[in-house]
Structures are given as C-alpha cells and as structure tokens.
Short mmCIF file of C-alpha atoms (C1' of nucleotides) in Angstrom, two decimals:
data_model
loop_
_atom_site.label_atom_id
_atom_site.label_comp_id
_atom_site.label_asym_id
_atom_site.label_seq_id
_atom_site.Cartn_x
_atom_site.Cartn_y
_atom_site.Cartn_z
CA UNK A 30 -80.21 9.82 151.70
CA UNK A 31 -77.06 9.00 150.93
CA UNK A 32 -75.70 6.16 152.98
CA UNK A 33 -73.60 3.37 153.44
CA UNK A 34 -69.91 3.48 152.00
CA UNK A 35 -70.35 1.50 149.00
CA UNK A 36 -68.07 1.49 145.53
CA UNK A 37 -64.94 0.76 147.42
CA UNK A 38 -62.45 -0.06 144.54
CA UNK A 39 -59.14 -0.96 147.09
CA UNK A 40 -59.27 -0.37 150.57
CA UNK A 41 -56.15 0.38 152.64
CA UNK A 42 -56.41 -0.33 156.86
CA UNK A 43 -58.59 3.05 157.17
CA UNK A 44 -60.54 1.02 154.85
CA UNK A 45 -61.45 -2.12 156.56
CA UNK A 46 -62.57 0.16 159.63
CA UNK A 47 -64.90 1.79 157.34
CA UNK A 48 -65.97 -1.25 156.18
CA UNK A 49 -66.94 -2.51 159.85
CA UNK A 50 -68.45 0.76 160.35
CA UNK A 51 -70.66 -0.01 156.88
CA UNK A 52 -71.14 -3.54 158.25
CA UNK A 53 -72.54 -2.24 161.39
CA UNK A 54 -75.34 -0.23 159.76
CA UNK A 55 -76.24 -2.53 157.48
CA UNK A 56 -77.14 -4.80 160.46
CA UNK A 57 -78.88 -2.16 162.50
CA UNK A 58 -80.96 -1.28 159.24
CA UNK A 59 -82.36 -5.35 159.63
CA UNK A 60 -85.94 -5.08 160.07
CA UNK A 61 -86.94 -7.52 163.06
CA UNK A 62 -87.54 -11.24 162.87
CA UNK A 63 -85.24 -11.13 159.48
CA UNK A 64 -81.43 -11.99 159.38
CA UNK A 65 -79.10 -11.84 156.82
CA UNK A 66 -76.16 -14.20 155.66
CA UNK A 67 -72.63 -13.36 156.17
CA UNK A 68 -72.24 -13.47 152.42
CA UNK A 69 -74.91 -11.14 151.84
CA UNK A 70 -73.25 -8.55 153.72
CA UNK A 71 -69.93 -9.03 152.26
CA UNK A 72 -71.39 -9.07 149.16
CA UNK A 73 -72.66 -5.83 149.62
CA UNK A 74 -69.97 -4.58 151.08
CA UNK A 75 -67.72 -6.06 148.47
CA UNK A 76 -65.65 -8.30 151.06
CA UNK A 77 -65.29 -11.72 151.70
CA UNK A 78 -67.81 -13.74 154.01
CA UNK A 79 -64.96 -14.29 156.76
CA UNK A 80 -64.05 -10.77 157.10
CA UNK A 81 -68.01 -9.91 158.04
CA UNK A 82 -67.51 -12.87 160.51
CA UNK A 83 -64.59 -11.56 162.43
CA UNK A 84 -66.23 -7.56 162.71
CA UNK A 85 -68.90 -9.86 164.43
CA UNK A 86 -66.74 -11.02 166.97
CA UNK A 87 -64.70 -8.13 167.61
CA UNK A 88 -67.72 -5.72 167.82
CA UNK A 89 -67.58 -3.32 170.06
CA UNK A 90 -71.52 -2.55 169.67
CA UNK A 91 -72.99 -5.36 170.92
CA UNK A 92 -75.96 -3.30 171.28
CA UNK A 93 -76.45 -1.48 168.15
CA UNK A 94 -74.82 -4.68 166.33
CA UNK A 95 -77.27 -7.80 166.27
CA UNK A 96 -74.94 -10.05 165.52
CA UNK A 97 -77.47 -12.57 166.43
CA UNK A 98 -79.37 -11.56 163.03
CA UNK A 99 -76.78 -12.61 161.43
CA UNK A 100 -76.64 -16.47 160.01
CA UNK A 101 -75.47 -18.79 157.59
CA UNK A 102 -75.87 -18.93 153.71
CA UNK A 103 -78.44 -21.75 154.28
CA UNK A 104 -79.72 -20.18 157.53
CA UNK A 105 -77.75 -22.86 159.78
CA UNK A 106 -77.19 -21.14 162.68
CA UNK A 107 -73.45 -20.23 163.06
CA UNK A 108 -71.12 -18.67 165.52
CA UNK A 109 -72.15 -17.54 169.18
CA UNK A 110 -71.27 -20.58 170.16
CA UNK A 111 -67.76 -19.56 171.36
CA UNK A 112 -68.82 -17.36 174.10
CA UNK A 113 -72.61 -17.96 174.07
CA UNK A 114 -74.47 -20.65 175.16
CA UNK A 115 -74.52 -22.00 171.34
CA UNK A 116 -76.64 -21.68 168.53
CA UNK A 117 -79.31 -22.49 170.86
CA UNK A 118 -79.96 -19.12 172.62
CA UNK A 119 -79.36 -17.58 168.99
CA UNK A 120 -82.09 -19.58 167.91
CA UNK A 121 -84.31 -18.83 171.45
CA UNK A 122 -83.68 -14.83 169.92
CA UNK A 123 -84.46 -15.06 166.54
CA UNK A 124 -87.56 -17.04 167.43
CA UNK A 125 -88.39 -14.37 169.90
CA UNK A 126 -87.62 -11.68 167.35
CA UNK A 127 -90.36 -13.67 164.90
CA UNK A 128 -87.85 -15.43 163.10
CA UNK A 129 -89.56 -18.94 161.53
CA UNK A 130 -87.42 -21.67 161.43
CA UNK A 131 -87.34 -24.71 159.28
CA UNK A 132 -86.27 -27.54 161.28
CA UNK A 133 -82.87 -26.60 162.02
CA UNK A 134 -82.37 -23.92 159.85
CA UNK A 135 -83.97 -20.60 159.16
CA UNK A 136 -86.80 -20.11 157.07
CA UNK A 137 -86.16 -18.15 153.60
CA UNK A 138 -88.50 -16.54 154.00
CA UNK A 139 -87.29 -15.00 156.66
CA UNK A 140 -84.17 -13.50 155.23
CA UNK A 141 -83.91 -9.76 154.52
CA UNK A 142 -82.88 -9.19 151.00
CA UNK A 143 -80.25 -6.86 151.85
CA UNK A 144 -78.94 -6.93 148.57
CA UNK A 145 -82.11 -6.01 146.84
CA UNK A 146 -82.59 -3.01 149.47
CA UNK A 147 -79.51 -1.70 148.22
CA UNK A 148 -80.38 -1.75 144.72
CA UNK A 149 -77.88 -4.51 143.86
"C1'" DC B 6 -77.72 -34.98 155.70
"C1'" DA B 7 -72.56 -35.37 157.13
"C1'" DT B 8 -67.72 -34.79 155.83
"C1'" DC B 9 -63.64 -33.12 153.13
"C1'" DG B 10 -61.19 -29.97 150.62
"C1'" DA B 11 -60.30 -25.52 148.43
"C1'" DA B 12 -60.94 -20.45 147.97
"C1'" DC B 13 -61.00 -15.39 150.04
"C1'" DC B 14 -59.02 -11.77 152.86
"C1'" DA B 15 -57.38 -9.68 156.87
"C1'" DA B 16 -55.39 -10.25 161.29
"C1'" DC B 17 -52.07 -12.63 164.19
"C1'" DC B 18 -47.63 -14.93 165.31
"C1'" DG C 2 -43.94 -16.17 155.60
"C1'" DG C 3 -47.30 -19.42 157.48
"C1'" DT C 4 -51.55 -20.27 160.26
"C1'" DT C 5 -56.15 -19.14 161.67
"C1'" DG C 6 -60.95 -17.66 161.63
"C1'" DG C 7 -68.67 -16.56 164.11
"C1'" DT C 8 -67.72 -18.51 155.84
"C1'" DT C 9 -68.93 -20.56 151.54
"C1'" DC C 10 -69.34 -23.71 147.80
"C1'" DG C 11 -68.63 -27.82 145.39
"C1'" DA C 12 -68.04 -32.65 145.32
"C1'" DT C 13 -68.65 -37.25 147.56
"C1'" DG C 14 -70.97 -40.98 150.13
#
DNA sequence: CATCGAACCAACC
DNA sequence: GGTTGGTTCGATG
C-alpha cells in the first residue's frame, strides 16, 4: 500500500509540490462528515500549519480537494471567507456532509484522526 | 470568549 | 531583504 510521501528530511521547490500533492490525498482520504485541522495535516506532512493553508487556496482541485473539510485547531471555522460566502456556507457543507457542530465550532468528535491513520 | 503578540515557512514584492 | 498569509499557541482581561 504504500502511500503518501512521508519522511521528508529537507525539501527543495520539487519538494513543496510534492508536498501539495501529499496534502491533496490526505484530504481526499477524509471519510465524510469528518474534517481535519490545518495542523494536523502539516503535522503529518511535516510542514507548518500556514503552508497547508495556502495549497488550500491555490488548489487547483477544487473537486478532488475538500478544502471545506478542512478547519481550525479548535474546529472554528476558518478561511472560505475570501471568495466564499464565509464560514457560513462552510458550515451549511459540513453540516450537510454530517458534520456536528458545537455551537460555533466543530464537534471533536467529529475530527478524523489523521494522524493516528497514519500510524503517527 | 475576545484580543494581542510571537513563531513557522514559503511565496511575493 | 522585508511583508504577507484560508495558522497556531500562549498569555491577558
């Protein structure tokens, strides 16, 4: 099964395009009505939070790339709200996806442990 | 719970 | 070289 592109030690410019590419599969591998946290991913992927954040935006897979599954640390619903509607069709998806939210924030219990499906 | 400041890393100017 | 992000965490009130 090998998969993902994991044990990255430095990574050059080819690098950081493998790491979107790494980034992108991780969030097509997110069951439905889960999300995961910026930091989770770059924590998998060994990269910092912001860099997840910006592969987001610059996707050019909006279809294979939920970036709508993908939220806060504490599940506050962030980004989207530059070209979107706001946080408020992001929540209208997740919530149609079967996403429970607490209050204003999403529900632990609804995060995918990405790092534990990994093995990490 | 809201705000401020600092850290991280790559892209952009 | 310095600023900016779809962030995060810690401290403060």
């Amino acid at each position: 099964m090998g998969l993902l592109v994991l044990e990255n030690d430095k990574l050059g410019r080819a690098g950081v395009q493998q790491l979107r590419e790494a980034a992108y599969q991780l969030l097509s591998l997110i069951p439905p009505g889960k999300v995961v946290s910026y930091g989770d991913i770059a924590k998998a992927l060994g990269v910092s939070p912001r860099l997840i954040g910006r592969f987001m935006r610059e996707n050019e897979n909006p279809i294979i790339i939920p970036c709508h599954r993908v939220v806060g640390s504490d599940g506050r619903l962030v980004g989207y709200s530059l070209g979107s509607g706001g946080v408020g069709l992001k929540r209208k998806i997740l919530e149609l996806e079967g996403v429970k939210f607490c209050g204003k924030k999403v529900c632990r219990e609804s995060f995918y442990d990405l790092l534990g499906a990994l093995g990490l």
